[in-house]
Amino acid sequence: MSQSSSSTANRNSGRHPVYKGVRRRKSSGKWVSEIREPRTPNRIWLGTFPTPEMAAVAYDVAALALKGSEAELNFPNSASSLPVPASASPRDIQAAAASAAAAAGAAVDALAGRNNTVDRTANPGLSEIPEFIDEDLIFDMPNVLMNMAQGMLLSPPRLGDTAAPENIEDENLWNHF
């Protein structure tokens, strides 16, 4: 199949051109995700999502649970941060996928400075309330603190180290002026 006929097939089927396991519903315009169980004709429904990225993250969680490290992921660099289902049952996979998709949606909202939980146009009296921005999520605070702690374990450089290059006679900066 040529590339142009492949992209036409994707448009007609609603499949996302980049993300695996993601397609768009014609009726609502929302994104859905599902995955086929290995070696069976069964599919696991992962849910309906407002963005293709949320649906793609849900697919990644399910793909890791069903196929392990052999899975082809939409976001391979995020695999270690995805939730792991309690078991390989479809219900547990769906719960973990929904959790990951919700976290991805919250991260996008936090980075964009949006808070979708309160409609401020419908409630003008709420305009004085500052919007919540999850700074821990934006700056990845748990990892920042871990990196700082690891930095404290390093030995400081020794002062008065006499191992100087042989071709420099005097390393005093003030001698150069």
Coordinates of C-alpha atoms in Angstrom, one line a residue:
M1 CA 0.0 0.0 0.0
S2 CA 1.4 3.4 -0.9
Q3 CA 1.8 6.2 1.6
S4 CA -1.0 8.3 0.1
S5 CA -3.4 5.3 0.2
S6 CA -2.3 4.6 3.7
S7 CA -3.0 8.1 4.9
T8 CA -6.4 8.0 3.1
A9 CA -7.2 4.7 5.0
N10 CA -6.2 6.4 8.3
R11 CA -8.6 9.3 7.6
N12 CA -11.4 7.1 6.7
S13 CA -11.0 4.8 9.7
G14 CA -10.3 7.6 12.1
R15 CA -7.0 6.1 13.2
H16 CA -4.4 8.6 14.4
P17 CA -1.6 9.0 11.9
V18 CA 1.1 8.8 14.6
Y19 CA -0.2 7.1 17.7
K20 CA -0.8 3.3 17.9
G21 CA -4.1 2.1 19.3
V22 CA -5.8 5.5 18.9
R23 CA -8.7 6.5 16.7
R24 CA -11.1 9.4 16.5
R25 CA -14.9 9.0 16.8
K26 CA -16.7 10.7 13.9
S27 CA -19.8 11.5 16.0
S28 CA -18.2 13.2 18.9
G29 CA -14.7 14.0 17.7
K30 CA -13.2 12.4 20.9
W31 CA -10.4 10.0 20.9
V32 CA -10.7 6.3 21.8
S33 CA -8.2 3.7 22.6
E34 CA -8.3 -0.1 22.6
I35 CA -5.8 -2.9 22.4
R36 CA -5.9 -6.5 21.2
E37 CA -4.9 -9.2 23.7
P38 CA -2.0 -11.2 22.3
R39 CA -2.8 -14.5 20.6
T40 CA -6.6 -14.0 21.0
P41 CA -9.3 -12.1 19.0
N42 CA -10.3 -10.3 22.2
R43 CA -9.9 -6.5 22.6
I44 CA -9.6 -4.5 25.8
W45 CA -11.5 -1.2 25.6
L46 CA -9.3 1.5 27.3
G47 CA -11.7 4.4 27.1
T48 CA -12.7 7.6 25.4
F49 CA -10.5 10.7 25.9
P50 CA -10.5 14.4 24.9
T51 CA -7.0 14.3 23.4
P52 CA -5.1 11.8 21.3
E53 CA -2.1 12.0 23.7
M54 CA -4.3 10.8 26.6
A55 CA -5.5 7.9 24.5
A56 CA -2.0 7.1 23.4
V57 CA -0.7 7.0 27.0
A58 CA -3.6 4.6 27.9
Y59 CA -2.6 2.4 25.1
D60 CA 1.1 2.4 26.3
V61 CA 0.1 1.2 29.7
A62 CA -1.9 -1.6 28.3
A63 CA 0.8 -2.6 25.8
L64 CA 3.4 -2.8 28.5
A65 CA 1.1 -4.9 30.6
L66 CA 0.3 -7.3 27.8
K67 CA 3.5 -7.4 25.8
G68 CA 6.2 -6.3 28.3
S69 CA 9.4 -4.8 27.0
E70 CA 8.6 -6.1 23.5
A71 CA 5.7 -3.6 23.2
E72 CA 5.9 -0.8 20.6
L73 CA 5.0 2.3 22.6
N74 CA 3.8 5.7 21.6
F75 CA 6.0 7.4 24.2
P76 CA 8.9 5.0 24.8
N77 CA 10.8 7.5 27.0
S78 CA 7.9 7.6 29.5
A79 CA 7.6 3.9 30.0
S80 CA 9.3 3.9 33.4
S81 CA 6.8 6.5 34.8
L82 CA 3.6 4.7 33.7
P83 CA 1.5 2.9 36.3
V84 CA 1.6 -0.8 36.4
P85 CA -1.7 -2.7 36.5
A86 CA -2.3 -4.8 39.7
S87 CA -2.7 -7.9 37.4
A88 CA -3.0 -8.8 33.7
S89 CA -6.8 -8.8 34.0
P90 CA -8.6 -6.5 31.6
R91 CA -10.3 -4.6 34.5
D92 CA -6.9 -3.9 36.1
I93 CA -5.4 -2.9 32.8
Q94 CA -8.3 -0.5 32.1
A95 CA -7.9 1.1 35.6
A96 CA -4.2 1.7 35.2
A97 CA -4.7 3.0 31.6
A98 CA -7.4 5.4 32.9
S99 CA -5.1 6.6 35.7
A100 CA -2.2 7.3 33.3
A101 CA -4.5 9.1 30.8
A102 CA -5.9 11.3 33.6
A103 CA -2.4 12.1 34.8
A104 CA -1.4 13.0 31.2
G105 CA -4.4 15.3 30.9
A106 CA -3.6 16.9 34.2
A107 CA 0.0 17.5 33.2
V108 CA -1.1 19.1 29.9
D109 CA -3.6 21.3 31.8
A110 CA -1.0 22.3 34.4
L111 CA 1.6 23.2 31.8
A112 CA -0.9 25.2 29.9
G113 CA -2.1 26.9 33.1
R114 CA -5.6 25.7 32.7
N115 CA -7.9 24.4 35.4
N116 CA -10.8 22.5 33.8
T117 CA -12.5 21.7 37.1
V118 CA -14.1 25.1 37.5
D119 CA -16.0 27.0 34.8
R120 CA -15.2 30.6 35.6
T121 CA -17.4 32.0 32.8
A122 CA -20.5 30.3 34.1
N123 CA -19.7 31.5 37.7
P124 CA -18.4 35.1 37.5
G125 CA -18.2 35.3 41.3
L126 CA -15.3 32.8 41.2
S127 CA -13.1 35.0 39.1
E128 CA -11.3 36.3 42.2
I129 CA -10.1 32.8 43.1
P130 CA -6.6 32.2 41.8
E131 CA -6.3 29.2 39.5
F132 CA -4.4 26.3 40.9
I133 CA -1.2 25.4 39.1
D134 CA 0.5 22.2 40.2
E135 CA 4.1 23.3 40.4
D136 CA 5.2 19.9 41.7
L137 CA 4.0 18.4 38.4
I138 CA 5.5 21.1 36.2
F139 CA 9.0 21.0 37.9
D140 CA 9.0 17.3 38.7
M141 CA 9.7 18.1 42.3
P142 CA 10.2 14.5 43.6
N143 CA 13.0 13.9 41.1
V144 CA 14.5 17.3 41.7
L145 CA 14.8 16.6 45.4
M146 CA 16.3 13.1 44.7
N147 CA 18.8 14.7 42.4
M148 CA 19.8 17.3 44.9
A149 CA 20.1 14.6 47.6
Q150 CA 22.4 12.6 45.3
G151 CA 24.5 15.7 44.7
M152 CA 25.0 16.0 48.4
L153 CA 26.6 12.6 48.5
L154 CA 29.4 13.6 46.1
S155 CA 32.8 14.4 47.7
P156 CA 33.8 18.1 47.3
P157 CA 36.9 18.9 45.3
R158 CA 40.1 18.9 47.4
L159 CA 41.6 22.3 48.1
G160 CA 45.2 23.0 47.5
D161 CA 45.6 20.2 45.0
T162 CA 49.2 20.5 43.8
A163 CA 48.6 18.6 40.5
A164 CA 48.9 21.6 38.2
P165 CA 49.8 21.5 34.5
E166 CA 53.5 21.7 33.9
N167 CA 53.4 24.4 31.2
I168 CA 51.8 27.1 33.4
E169 CA 54.3 28.7 35.7
D170 CA 52.0 30.9 37.9
E171 CA 48.2 30.3 37.9
N172 CA 47.4 33.6 39.7
L173 CA 44.8 35.4 37.6
W174 CA 46.0 38.8 38.8
N175 CA 49.4 38.3 37.2
H176 CA 47.7 38.5 33.7
F177 CA 46.8 42.2 34.1

